[in-house]
PDB file of C-alpha atoms and ligand atoms in Angstrom:
ATOM      1  CA  MET A   1      27.720 119.424  61.579  1.00  0.00           C
ATOM      2  CA  ILE A   2      25.679 120.480  58.564  1.00  0.00           C
ATOM      3  CA  LEU A   3      23.729 123.692  58.872  1.00  0.00           C
ATOM      4  CA  VAL A   4      21.147 124.599  56.266  1.00  0.00           C
ATOM      5  CA  LYS A   5      20.284 128.245  56.710  1.00  0.00           C
ATOM      6  CA  ASP A   6      17.435 130.218  55.133  1.00  0.00           C
ATOM      7  CA  VAL A   7      17.762 128.480  51.773  1.00  0.00           C
ATOM      8  CA  GLU A   8      15.715 129.955  48.953  1.00  0.00           C
ATOM      9  CA  LYS A   9      15.718 128.608  45.420  1.00  0.00           C
ATOM     10  CA  SER A  10      13.633 129.510  42.383  1.00  0.00           C
ATOM     11  CA  TYR A  11      13.209 128.082  38.923  1.00  0.00           C
ATOM     12  CA  ASN A  12      11.896 130.505  36.300  1.00  0.00           C
ATOM     13  CA  ASP A  13      10.725 133.010  38.917  1.00  0.00           C
ATOM     14  CA  GLU A  14       8.843 130.302  40.814  1.00  0.00           C
ATOM     15  CA  LYS A  15      10.156 129.876  44.336  1.00  0.00           C
ATOM     16  CA  VAL A  16      10.459 126.153  45.091  1.00  0.00           C
ATOM     17  CA  LEU A  17      12.363 126.477  48.406  1.00  0.00           C
ATOM     18  CA  LYS A  18      11.024 129.263  50.610  1.00  0.00           C
ATOM     19  CA  GLY A  19      13.549 129.683  53.392  1.00  0.00           C
ATOM     20  CA  ILE A  20      14.568 126.222  54.613  1.00  0.00           C
ATOM     21  CA  SER A  21      16.669 125.961  57.776  1.00  0.00           C
ATOM     22  CA  LEU A  22      17.800 122.831  59.558  1.00  0.00           C
ATOM     23  CA  GLU A  23      20.675 121.414  61.568  1.00  0.00           C
ATOM     24  CA  ILE A  24      22.054 117.951  61.038  1.00  0.00           C
ATOM     25  CA  ASP A  25      24.546 116.663  63.589  1.00  0.00           C
ATOM     26  CA  ASP A  26      27.385 114.323  62.700  1.00  0.00           C
ATOM     27  CA  GLY A  27      26.091 110.760  62.858  1.00  0.00           C
ATOM     28  CA  ASP A  28      22.449 111.730  62.370  1.00  0.00           C
ATOM     29  CA  PHE A  29      20.156 109.788  60.033  1.00  0.00           C
ATOM     30  CA  VAL A  30      17.446 112.073  58.661  1.00  0.00           C
ATOM     31  CA  SER A  31      14.542 111.099  56.430  1.00  0.00           C
ATOM     32  CA  VAL A  32      13.080 113.895  54.289  1.00  0.00           C
ATOM     33  CA  MET A  33       9.500 113.317  53.192  1.00  0.00           C
ATOM     34  CA  GLY A  34       6.959 115.300  51.205  1.00  0.00           C
ATOM     35  CA  LYS A  35       4.753 115.212  48.150  1.00  0.00           C
ATOM     36  CA  SER A  36       6.218 115.010  44.668  1.00  0.00           C
ATOM     37  CA  GLY A  37       7.285 118.495  43.585  1.00  0.00           C
ATOM     38  CA  SER A  38       7.607 119.802  47.154  1.00  0.00           C
ATOM     39  CA  GLY A  39      11.336 120.572  46.708  1.00  0.00           C
ATOM     40  CA  LYS A  40      13.065 117.538  48.270  1.00  0.00           C
ATOM     41  CA  SER A  41      15.498 116.844  45.426  1.00  0.00           C
ATOM     42  CA  THR A  42      16.257 120.557  45.085  1.00  0.00           C
ATOM     43  CA  LEU A  43      17.075 120.761  48.795  1.00  0.00           C
ATOM     44  CA  ILE A  44      19.460 117.808  48.849  1.00  0.00           C
ATOM     45  CA  SER A  45      21.108 118.969  45.596  1.00  0.00           C
ATOM     46  CA  ILE A  46      21.918 122.218  47.394  1.00  0.00           C
ATOM     47  CA  ILE A  47      23.229 120.317  50.438  1.00  0.00           C
ATOM     48  CA  GLY A  48      25.390 118.209  48.087  1.00  0.00           C
ATOM     49  CA  GLY A  49      26.748 121.290  46.328  1.00  0.00           C
ATOM     50  CA  PHE A  50      25.205 120.419  42.953  1.00  0.00           C
ATOM     51  CA  LEU A  51      22.955 123.502  42.928  1.00  0.00           C
ATOM     52  CA  LYS A  52      23.406 127.005  44.285  1.00  0.00           C
ATOM     53  CA  PRO A  53      20.577 128.741  46.128  1.00  0.00           C
ATOM     54  CA  GLU A  54      19.791 132.428  45.538  1.00  0.00           C
ATOM     55  CA  ASN A  55      19.728 133.050  49.268  1.00  0.00           C
ATOM     56  CA  GLY A  56      21.057 131.208  52.298  1.00  0.00           C
ATOM     57  CA  GLY A  57      23.277 128.164  52.067  1.00  0.00           C
ATOM     58  CA  ALA A  58      24.469 124.787  53.313  1.00  0.00           C
ATOM     59  CA  TYR A  59      27.444 124.883  55.694  1.00  0.00           C
ATOM     60  CA  TYR A  60      29.731 122.015  56.674  1.00  0.00           C
ATOM     61  CA  ASP A  61      31.399 122.860  59.981  1.00  0.00           C
ATOM     62  CA  GLY A  62      30.945 126.510  59.080  1.00  0.00           C
ATOM     63  CA  VAL A  63      32.137 126.255  55.461  1.00  0.00           C
ATOM     64  CA  CYS A  64      29.564 127.200  52.822  1.00  0.00           C
ATOM     65  CA  ILE A  65      29.576 124.513  50.148  1.00  0.00           C
ATOM     66  CA  ALA A  66      28.481 126.979  47.439  1.00  0.00           C
ATOM     67  CA  GLU A  67      31.674 128.961  48.033  1.00  0.00           C
ATOM     68  CA  LEU A  68      34.099 126.097  47.395  1.00  0.00           C
ATOM     69  CA  SER A  69      36.203 126.268  44.228  1.00  0.00           C
ATOM     70  CA  ASP A  70      35.620 123.618  41.548  1.00  0.00           C
ATOM     71  CA  ALA A  71      38.758 121.785  42.694  1.00  0.00           C
ATOM     72  CA  GLN A  72      37.683 121.854  46.347  1.00  0.00           C
ATOM     73  CA  LEU A  73      34.199 120.686  45.379  1.00  0.00           C
ATOM     74  CA  SER A  74      35.555 117.736  43.359  1.00  0.00           C
ATOM     75  CA  LYS A  75      37.762 116.721  46.260  1.00  0.00           C
ATOM     76  CA  PHE A  76      34.829 117.007  48.678  1.00  0.00           C
ATOM     77  CA  ARG A  77      32.716 114.758  46.438  1.00  0.00           C
ATOM     78  CA  CYS A  78      35.408 112.093  46.128  1.00  0.00           C
ATOM     79  CA  THR A  79      36.249 111.998  49.825  1.00  0.00           C
ATOM     80  CA  GLU A  80      33.601 113.347  52.197  1.00  0.00           C
ATOM     81  CA  LEU A  81      30.339 112.955  50.248  1.00  0.00           C
ATOM     82  CA  GLY A  82      28.440 109.992  48.845  1.00  0.00           C
ATOM     83  CA  PHE A  83      25.410 110.964  46.752  1.00  0.00           C
ATOM     84  CA  VAL A  84      22.840 108.642  45.186  1.00  0.00           C
ATOM     85  CA  PHE A  85      20.821 110.495  42.548  1.00  0.00           C
ATOM     86  CA  GLN A  86      17.183 109.714  41.881  1.00  0.00           C
ATOM     87  CA  SER A  87      18.218 109.068  38.252  1.00  0.00           C
ATOM     88  CA  PHE A  88      21.444 107.235  39.355  1.00  0.00           C
ATOM     89  CA  LYS A  89      23.726 109.238  36.986  1.00  0.00           C
ATOM     90  CA  LEU A  90      25.993 106.334  36.116  1.00  0.00           C
ATOM     91  CA  ILE A  91      28.536 107.077  33.399  1.00  0.00           C
ATOM     92  CA  PRO A  92      27.332 105.181  30.299  1.00  0.00           C
ATOM     93  CA  THR A  93      30.805 104.697  28.800  1.00  0.00           C
ATOM     94  CA  LEU A  94      32.222 103.048  31.933  1.00  0.00           C
ATOM     95  CA  ASN A  95      31.443  99.532  33.099  1.00  0.00           C
ATOM     96  CA  VAL A  96      30.032  98.814  36.549  1.00  0.00           C
ATOM     97  CA  ILE A  97      33.305  98.430  38.423  1.00  0.00           C
ATOM     98  CA  ASP A  98      34.849 101.497  36.766  1.00  0.00           C
ATOM     99  CA  ASN A  99      31.758 103.536  37.663  1.00  0.00           C
ATOM    100  CA  ILE A 100      32.072 102.397  41.265  1.00  0.00           C
ATOM    101  CA  LEU A 101      35.804 103.034  41.542  1.00  0.00           C
ATOM    102  CA  LEU A 102      35.841 106.381  39.719  1.00  0.00           C
ATOM    103  CA  PRO A 103      35.734 108.595  42.852  1.00  0.00           C
ATOM    104  CA  ALA A 104      38.623 106.637  44.408  1.00  0.00           C
ATOM    105  CA  VAL A 105      40.598 106.709  41.147  1.00  0.00           C
ATOM    106  CA  LEU A 106      40.071 110.474  40.776  1.00  0.00           C
ATOM    107  CA  ASN A 107      41.134 110.938  44.353  1.00  0.00           C
ATOM    108  CA  LYS A 108      44.118 108.552  44.001  1.00  0.00           C
ATOM    109  CA  SER A 109      42.936 106.684  47.092  1.00  0.00           C
ATOM    110  CA  LEU A 110      42.363 103.260  45.537  1.00  0.00           C
ATOM    111  CA  ASP A 111      44.135 100.579  47.583  1.00  0.00           C
ATOM    112  CA  ASP A 112      43.665  96.879  48.363  1.00  0.00           C
ATOM    113  CA  GLU A 113      41.527  97.615  51.386  1.00  0.00           C
ATOM    114  CA  SER A 114      39.103  99.828  49.446  1.00  0.00           C
ATOM    115  CA  LYS A 115      38.922  97.238  46.627  1.00  0.00           C
ATOM    116  CA  GLU A 116      38.068  94.547  49.178  1.00  0.00           C
ATOM    117  CA  TYR A 117      35.400  96.791  50.730  1.00  0.00           C
ATOM    118  CA  VAL A 118      33.868  97.382  47.286  1.00  0.00           C
ATOM    119  CA  ASN A 119      33.869  93.636  46.562  1.00  0.00           C
ATOM    120  CA  GLU A 120      32.110  93.024  49.857  1.00  0.00           C
ATOM    121  CA  LEU A 121      29.460  95.674  49.070  1.00  0.00           C
ATOM    122  CA  CYS A 122      28.925  94.249  45.559  1.00  0.00           C
ATOM    123  CA  ARG A 123      28.430  90.745  46.959  1.00  0.00           C
ATOM    124  CA  GLU A 124      26.072  92.043  49.632  1.00  0.00           C
ATOM    125  CA  LEU A 125      23.918  93.892  47.055  1.00  0.00           C
ATOM    126  CA  GLU A 126      24.187  91.057  44.516  1.00  0.00           C
ATOM    127  CA  ILE A 127      25.869  92.952  41.700  1.00  0.00           C
ATOM    128  CA  ASP A 128      29.178  91.064  41.942  1.00  0.00           C
ATOM    129  CA  THR A 129      28.448  89.106  38.745  1.00  0.00           C
ATOM    130  CA  MET A 130      27.858  92.279  36.711  1.00  0.00           C
ATOM    131  CA  LEU A 131      31.071  94.201  37.235  1.00  0.00           C
ATOM    132  CA  LYS A 132      32.105  94.138  33.560  1.00  0.00           C
ATOM    133  CA  LYS A 133      28.674  95.101  32.232  1.00  0.00           C
ATOM    134  CA  TYR A 134      27.722  98.583  31.087  1.00  0.00           C
ATOM    135  CA  PRO A 135      24.831 100.573  32.602  1.00  0.00           C
ATOM    136  CA  GLU A 136      22.627 100.121  29.501  1.00  0.00           C
ATOM    137  CA  GLU A 137      22.800  96.345  30.037  1.00  0.00           C
ATOM    138  CA  LEU A 138      21.379  96.608  33.563  1.00  0.00           C
ATOM    139  CA  SER A 139      17.863  96.898  34.984  1.00  0.00           C
ATOM    140  CA  GLY A 140      16.845 100.017  36.924  1.00  0.00           C
ATOM    141  CA  GLY A 141      17.223  98.178  40.216  1.00  0.00           C
ATOM    142  CA  GLN A 142      20.707  96.982  39.266  1.00  0.00           C
ATOM    143  CA  CYS A 143      21.733 100.533  38.263  1.00  0.00           C
ATOM    144  CA  GLN A 144      20.413 101.818  41.586  1.00  0.00           C
ATOM    145  CA  ARG A 145      22.562  99.301  43.483  1.00  0.00           C
ATOM    146  CA  VAL A 146      25.635 100.274  41.450  1.00  0.00           C
ATOM    147  CA  ALA A 147      24.962 103.926  42.331  1.00  0.00           C
ATOM    148  CA  ILE A 148      24.640 102.943  46.004  1.00  0.00           C
ATOM    149  CA  VAL A 149      27.946 101.039  46.043  1.00  0.00           C
ATOM    150  CA  ARG A 150      29.649 103.956  44.239  1.00  0.00           C
ATOM    151  CA  ALA A 151      28.390 106.315  46.946  1.00  0.00           C
ATOM    152  CA  LEU A 152      29.564 104.044  49.782  1.00  0.00           C
ATOM    153  CA  ALA A 153      32.893 102.898  48.301  1.00  0.00           C
ATOM    154  CA  HIS A 154      35.074 105.672  49.715  1.00  0.00           C
ATOM    155  CA  LYS A 155      33.401 105.543  53.163  1.00  0.00           C
ATOM    156  CA  PRO A 156      32.062 109.101  52.977  1.00  0.00           C
ATOM    157  CA  ARG A 157      31.420 111.189  56.049  1.00  0.00           C
ATOM    158  CA  VAL A 158      28.047 112.258  54.645  1.00  0.00           C
ATOM    159  CA  LEU A 159      25.719 110.112  52.572  1.00  0.00           C
ATOM    160  CA  ILE A 160      22.862 111.794  50.693  1.00  0.00           C
ATOM    161  CA  LEU A 161      20.251 109.552  49.091  1.00  0.00           C
ATOM    162  CA  ASP A 162      17.437 110.547  46.731  1.00  0.00           C
ATOM    163  CA  GLU A 163      14.768 107.836  46.923  1.00  0.00           C
ATOM    164  CA  PRO A 164      17.493 105.178  47.138  1.00  0.00           C
ATOM    165  CA  THR A 165      15.168 102.177  47.083  1.00  0.00           C
ATOM    166  CA  GLY A 166      12.689 103.429  44.465  1.00  0.00           C
ATOM    167  CA  ALA A 167      13.699 100.765  41.921  1.00  0.00           C
ATOM    168  CA  LEU A 168      14.221  97.858  44.342  1.00  0.00           C
ATOM    169  CA  ASP A 169      12.024  94.936  45.373  1.00  0.00           C
ATOM    170  CA  SER A 170      11.113  94.661  49.039  1.00  0.00           C
ATOM    171  CA  ALA A 171      13.783  92.080  49.931  1.00  0.00           C
ATOM    172  CA  MET A 172      16.538  94.202  48.370  1.00  0.00           C
ATOM    173  CA  GLU A 173      15.065  97.361  49.913  1.00  0.00           C
ATOM    174  CA  LYS A 174      15.483  95.773  53.326  1.00  0.00           C
ATOM    175  CA  LYS A 175      19.093  94.776  52.594  1.00  0.00           C
ATOM    176  CA  VAL A 176      19.979  98.257  51.357  1.00  0.00           C
ATOM    177  CA  MET A 177      18.314 100.004  54.290  1.00  0.00           C
ATOM    178  CA  GLU A 178      20.038  97.686  56.784  1.00  0.00           C
ATOM    179  CA  LEU A 179      23.317  98.527  55.063  1.00  0.00           C
ATOM    180  CA  PHE A 180      22.706 102.294  55.428  1.00  0.00           C
ATOM    181  CA  LYS A 181      21.808 101.733  59.065  1.00  0.00           C
ATOM    182  CA  LYS A 182      25.012  99.768  59.632  1.00  0.00           C
ATOM    183  CA  VAL A 183      27.169 102.421  57.929  1.00  0.00           C
ATOM    184  CA  ASN A 184      25.467 105.053  60.095  1.00  0.00           C
ATOM    185  CA  SER A 185      25.944 103.186  63.363  1.00  0.00           C
ATOM    186  CA  GLU A 186      29.349 101.550  62.764  1.00  0.00           C
ATOM    187  CA  LEU A 187      31.186 104.186  60.700  1.00  0.00           C
ATOM    188  CA  GLY A 188      29.299 107.190  62.106  1.00  0.00           C
ATOM    189  CA  THR A 189      28.310 108.311  58.605  1.00  0.00           C
ATOM    190  CA  THR A 190      25.706 111.078  58.551  1.00  0.00           C
ATOM    191  CA  VAL A 191      22.790 109.965  56.366  1.00  0.00           C
ATOM    192  CA  ILE A 192      20.213 112.231  54.713  1.00  0.00           C
ATOM    193  CA  GLN A 193      17.624 110.369  52.657  1.00  0.00           C
ATOM    194  CA  VAL A 194      14.618 111.465  50.654  1.00  0.00           C
ATOM    195  CA  THR A 195      11.857 108.893  50.534  1.00  0.00           C
ATOM    196  CA  HIS A 196       8.165 108.490  49.791  1.00  0.00           C
ATOM    197  CA  SER A 197       7.907 105.407  51.934  1.00  0.00           C
ATOM    198  CA  GLU A 198       7.059 105.612  55.643  1.00  0.00           C
ATOM    199  CA  ARG A 199       8.630 102.161  56.012  1.00  0.00           C
ATOM    200  CA  VAL A 200      11.928 103.387  54.560  1.00  0.00           C
ATOM    201  CA  ALA A 201      11.724 106.670  56.504  1.00  0.00           C
ATOM    202  CA  LEU A 202      11.541 104.769  59.792  1.00  0.00           C
ATOM    203  CA  TYR A 203      15.107 103.522  59.325  1.00  0.00           C
ATOM    204  CA  GLY A 204      16.150 107.105  60.084  1.00  0.00           C
ATOM    205  CA  LYS A 205      16.421 108.666  63.532  1.00  0.00           C
ATOM    206  CA  ARG A 206      14.025 111.473  62.629  1.00  0.00           C
ATOM    207  CA  ILE A 207      11.713 112.620  59.853  1.00  0.00           C
ATOM    208  CA  ILE A 208      11.574 116.099  58.317  1.00  0.00           C
ATOM    209  CA  ARG A 209       8.509 116.895  56.245  1.00  0.00           C
ATOM    210  CA  ILE A 210       8.515 119.418  53.417  1.00  0.00           C
ATOM    211  CA  ASN A 211       5.414 120.905  51.892  1.00  0.00           C
ATOM    212  CA  ASP A 212       5.531 123.381  49.019  1.00  0.00           C
ATOM    213  CA  GLY A 213       9.114 124.446  49.734  1.00  0.00           C
ATOM    214  CA  GLU A 214       8.757 124.782  53.507  1.00  0.00           C
ATOM    215  CA  ILE A 215       9.485 122.495  56.462  1.00  0.00           C
ATOM    216  CA  ILE A 216       6.247 121.676  58.243  1.00  0.00           C
ATOM    217  CA  GLU A 217       7.549 119.713  61.240  1.00  0.00           C
TER     218      GLU A 217
HETATM  219  N1  ADP B   1      15.743 122.132  36.621  1.00  0.00           N
HETATM  220  C1  ADP B   1      14.505 122.580  36.860  1.00  0.00           C
HETATM  221  N2  ADP B   1      13.948 123.547  36.096  1.00  0.00           N
HETATM  222  C2  ADP B   1      12.707 124.018  36.370  1.00  0.00           C
HETATM  223  N3  ADP B   1      11.922 123.574  37.374  1.00  0.00           N
HETATM  224  C3  ADP B   1      12.423 122.607  38.159  1.00  0.00           C
HETATM  225  C4  ADP B   1      13.729 122.047  37.948  1.00  0.00           C
HETATM  226  N4  ADP B   1      13.952 121.102  38.892  1.00  0.00           N
HETATM  227  C5  ADP B   1      12.838 121.044  39.647  1.00  0.00           C
HETATM  228  N5  ADP B   1      11.922 121.957  39.222  1.00  0.00           N
HETATM  229  C6  ADP B   1      10.600 122.199  39.843  1.00  0.00           C
HETATM  230  O1  ADP B   1      10.802 122.528  41.197  1.00  0.00           O
HETATM  231  C7  ADP B   1       9.827 121.913  42.035  1.00  0.00           C
HETATM  232  C8  ADP B   1      10.504 121.034  43.068  1.00  0.00           C
HETATM  233  O2  ADP B   1      11.143 119.955  42.399  1.00  0.00           O
HETATM  234  P1  ADP B   1      11.934 118.800  43.158  1.00  0.00           P
HETATM  235  O3  ADP B   1      12.888 119.431  44.098  1.00  0.00           O
HETATM  236  O4  ADP B   1      12.472 117.889  42.133  1.00  0.00           O
HETATM  237  O5  ADP B   1      10.761 118.131  43.997  1.00  0.00           O
HETATM  238  P2  ADP B   1      10.648 116.669  44.681  1.00  0.00           P
HETATM  239  O6  ADP B   1      12.015 116.044  44.690  1.00  0.00           O
HETATM  240  O7  ADP B   1      10.111 116.947  46.042  1.00  0.00           O
HETATM  241  O8  ADP B   1       9.674 115.897  43.855  1.00  0.00           O
HETATM  242  C9  ADP B   1       8.888 121.160  41.090  1.00  0.00           C
HETATM  243  O9  ADP B   1       7.779 121.994  40.828  1.00  0.00           O
HETATM  244  C10 ADP B   1       9.713 120.959  39.849  1.00  0.00           C
HETATM  245  O10 ADP B   1       8.901 120.919  38.716  1.00  0.00           O
HETATM  246 MG1   MG B   2      12.733 114.292  43.847  1.00  0.00          MG
END
């Protein structure tokens, strides 16, 4: 279970998260919605361990992610967590397949089964012909799909998605959302997604709304 408890975060003395608490059970699929600037990306960055709050914290089965060592955090990210950033954060000097396989390579868990799973995901999201290309040679939508496959490749226990279909056309959006739904129901992966789209949000089991750094429902 993930417990977010009394999280407060400020930038330059301006409080952007004002005491956020929520519980996310294993196997849940939560959609986080709210206006631009309301603190959604900040919240999921804290849950993913990429940012530290001033007060409160995110706990995985009782362990505060902000208190992990750098080595523990790297291991967590390569095994338990899949994170799709709003800006994708692909590594420009690595080609598509090396970007996707990097977590498994770092974690020394790359085997034939995981390679086959990655191939399947690449075919499904129609990036299988681009594996040797570099991020700068891809469109935004293609980069987003590479980031999605990278996040799914190691079958994480928790998948955190920041507007994961923002660069996709509606047909691909549907494919990607069906894939997240399948991973949630068949592998039991916990999914937390930020989205602006009510249509995308409805793929989740529940919706949490944030306004000005606070949960409103
Ligand atoms: N690194 C940063 N430095 C300063 N201000 C930031 C930074 N990141 C986000 N903010 C500010 O914090 C607020 C919340 O941002 P964010 O969490 O990205 O919102 P959302 O994802 O809901 O659009 C915004 O006012 C934004 O300008
Ligand atoms: Mg955001």
